[in-house]
Amino acid sequence: MANEKIPYKIYLTEEEMPKNWYNLRADMRVKPAPLLNPGTLEPMTAKELSAVFCDELIAQELDNTTPEIPIPDEIRSFYRMYRPSPLVRAYCLEEKLDTPAHIYYKFEGNNTSGSHKLNSAIAQAYYAKKQGLRGVTTETGAGQWGTALSMACAYLGLDCKVYMVKVSYEQKPFRREVMRTYGASVTPSPSMETSVGRKILAEHPGTTGSLGCAISEAVEAAAANPGYRYVLGSVLNQVLLHQSIIGLETKTALDKYGIVPDMIIGCAGGGSNLGGLIAPFMGEKLRGERDYRIIAVEPASCPSFTRGKFAYDFCDTGMICPLAKMYTLGAGFIPSPNHAGGLRFHGMSPVLSQLFHDGLMEARAVEQTSVFEAAELFARTEGILPAPESSHAIRAAIDEALKCKETGEAKNIVFGLTGTGYFDLVAYEQYNNGTMTDYIPTDEDLAAGFAGLPRQPQE
Amino acid sequence: MANEKIPYKIYLTEEEMPKNWYNLRADMRVKPAPLLNPGTLEPMTAKELSAVFCDELIAQELDNTTPEIPIPDEIRSFYRMYRPSPLVRAYCLEEKLDTPAHIYYKFEGNNTSGSHKLNSAIAQAYYAKKQGLRGVTTETGAGQWGTALSMACAYLGLDCKVYMVKVSYEQKPFRREVMRTYGASVTPSPSMETSVGRKILAEHPGTTGSLGCAISEAVEAAAANPGYRYVLGSVLNQVLLHQSIIGLETKTALDKYGIVPDMIIGCAGGGSNLGGLIAPFMGEKLRGERDYRIIAVEPASCPSFTRGKFAYDFCDTGMICPLAKMYTLGAGFIPSPNHAGGLRFHGMSPVLSQLFHDGLMEARAVEQTSVFEAAELFARTEGILPAPESSHAIRAAIDEALKCKETGEAKNIVFGLTGTGYFDLVAYEQYNNGTMTDYIPTDEDLAAGFAGLPRQPQE
């Protein structure tokens, strides 16, 4: 089919959709470092993790050797409701840029959660249901992950309890109402429902909350309520495993038309989209079958890859979760308030951190006004209003396409368009009004975060 | 292919996409009544219409005889960016309802305008551009049509001026920002920019505006500015022509799998979606080739089909537009403020009005709490948060599927899912909180609207 005209959108048939997730860790010579018990600095055992996570998800979290893990039929049925997602040839953007490059994007926003998060939400909810649990707890900031989890739980008849950062709960009521429409209970965090919430409220009565506090509340609620477990939308190995569906579909679609990407670009916050998108391509690279440039794009205001340290750190600011070895800005790092989009997590997926450390991928940081400039151009030419997160990848894809224009090279650029920006219009309004600003943390800002790193095992 | 398992989503290939729009009027024995000049009560001529509308659109508006009108290549390119839209088999909803019926929906919400409106917006913008115009003007209420037009104009490099009902401009800023991101200028109406706006502001300084006033401002702005024309998102014959792409794709998808619908259901406000969805099926019915039940679903609070009069009326409350013969509640009719969704127009497409008058289709009115109940069930089972407008069709489809459950009949139900509800979450919040109410106008309410009908030509 290599000579056939490439359509605007490549959709796989149901038969072509992946039947297995791909576990990239199986092909990594240097495995990601294990999660550590923060008290003993010993690797967390499955038993220790079982108070918080579902058993089958723990097995996936710890499995560094099985390359293919079958996707259960029930999850594949759910995937068929909103997948396959299209791989789109950005003909209109190419024409606008007047570039010889061929630009493709894998669009994960065509579902009500508005992003790729649903791919892992349904998997995590499924295993919780299968274990006979009553429900799951989680935290959410602006609400993308919480919405995805609510949808998955509604489908399976599972209770869903979301702790939503209070300032988002009050100022961004729309995602909250989507979650409620899907039957989730949404609690502004910090709340009086948990001891950590009560403690924080006693110390800081006027606080508007933080993601770290919401994580702590959700973890406590899962541990305290029989039949509940905690679930997380990024960072973890299991999440990257589920998200490999993105990359597997992308690769199948490209292979159908004989297209070989020169570079694969994704935005990076906790790493769930990037890790999923690149998985099968990185696998080929690790096995020495083919080489690709792989580029992570992160906000200059939260630059874990480009300015972070590769060290063990807490995943939550409450410091009750296991330690993960990752590129981190310190669990106490909080991006400047003028940071508009997502990608605010202080750390990075241990899998991606190891790959980056081993020189297998690149990373770059971009500033938010340039990100929104790219978002606007993309919206006007490709017709999709992108999420700010996704627009980091758009920025890099446009920059690479413009380099091709200079050199005259017809490179194949593939990037991940993780979602839509329909709930991010306050940020778009700032951009439209010219009031959006940039922010790059100083070395002193970063030093404060690094000072809070926990004791390292080798010390 | 009739025996093949029907996939969750049927996507046409680019080659299977329609190359022509279908002009249903060509097959109507009784044609829709012509637009009349309100002064002379004579049919509007192309010349009279040309002050407000583009020439080629006027030709389409007046053409009652050409069955197939080629879709220009540029429009087909744009369609390929977000079309074909999927025809979805509602397996999950069927299972939840435990019905033997087979339910299919044509989902038009997978684009940033969030609805089918883009199908006509790009066509109208294209002909304006082709005529060498500088820009177009329009009105918008909540913003669905304005967003679609902004996207089309951004793509073509055409100026877009939107008069947005002031209360929506202030209370629903998100759609406004989408339009601004696409480069449209958005003016709260009434404004000081037009004489009709200034007049209304002088008489009612505190007014929050109305759709009728915004239409009048947009029409005045088009007539007053050289190189501008006015465009409208529904009601007109030309709009139904462009929207026939919905029905043509639906029919091709059904034919691929040998599926013959027993009934086709669509929500009806001005009629653009319904008229487009049913076009090729109604054509077969008119030509005596096959029979279908065709069901229009409208809000009980704005019941033009079920309680309106078939008469000539103004399309705008400012009464400066031509008269159209249609089912109408009177140009002065305004739905009760507790009406949450769209479908607020007092009249109905002349094409659909004639078909309904001739007994070729059914209509029913539904109350909004039952509509949101259906919306919630649909969201939880099918994973898409539907627009309130679309949810009228969902309500009727569920009701018909439940009848099949009683009778044991495996009927094929096809309905139009026109769009998503991401910008309608204030209404969802009312429903979630149990504060949503219903409203059915009394006969006295309706009499007030009918009293304002203009002089009829036969009188």
mmCIF file of C-alpha atoms in Angstrom, chain B residues 32-38 41-45 48-49 53 61-62 235-238 312-313 315 321-326 350:
data_model
loop_
_atom_site.group_PDB
_atom_site.id
_atom_site.type_symbol
_atom_site.label_atom_id
_atom_site.label_comp_id
_atom_site.label_asym_id
_atom_site.label_seq_id
_atom_site.Cartn_x
_atom_site.Cartn_y
_atom_site.Cartn_z
ATOM 1 C CA PRO B 32 -41.803 24.438 -0.130
ATOM 2 C CA ALA B 33 -43.481 27.819 -0.430
ATOM 3 C CA PRO B 34 -41.182 30.611 -1.667
ATOM 4 C CA LEU B 35 -39.785 33.363 0.546
ATOM 5 C CA LEU B 36 -41.919 36.478 0.206
ATOM 6 C CA ASN B 37 -41.089 40.148 0.210
ATOM 7 C CA PRO B 38 -42.847 41.352 3.372
ATOM 8 C CA LEU B 41 -46.085 39.669 -0.489
ATOM 9 C CA GLU B 42 -44.509 38.645 -3.804
ATOM 10 C CA PRO B 43 -41.785 35.954 -4.012
ATOM 11 C CA MET B 44 -38.340 37.340 -3.306
ATOM 12 C CA THR B 45 -36.191 37.569 -6.434
ATOM 13 C CA GLU B 48 -33.656 41.325 -3.952
ATOM 14 C CA LEU B 49 -31.838 38.654 -1.973
ATOM 15 C CA PHE B 53 -26.855 36.728 0.599
ATOM 16 C CA GLU B 61 -31.845 28.649 -2.067
ATOM 17 C CA LEU B 62 -34.168 29.018 -5.044
ATOM 18 C CA VAL B 235 -33.978 27.100 8.479
ATOM 19 C CA LEU B 236 -32.966 28.050 4.926
ATOM 20 C CA ASN B 237 -33.197 25.613 2.015
ATOM 21 C CA GLN B 238 -29.479 26.059 1.244
ATOM 22 C CA TYR B 312 -46.056 32.842 6.576
ATOM 23 C CA ASP B 313 -43.987 34.498 9.271
ATOM 24 C CA CYS B 315 -37.631 34.530 10.542
ATOM 25 C CA CYS B 321 -36.120 39.433 6.882
ATOM 26 C CA PRO B 322 -38.281 37.893 4.157
ATOM 27 C CA LEU B 323 -41.377 35.926 5.124
ATOM 28 C CA ALA B 324 -41.127 32.146 5.153
ATOM 29 C CA LYS B 325 -44.056 29.717 5.143
ATOM 30 C CA MET B 326 -43.435 27.365 8.011
ATOM 31 C CA PRO B 350 -40.014 25.511 5.099
#
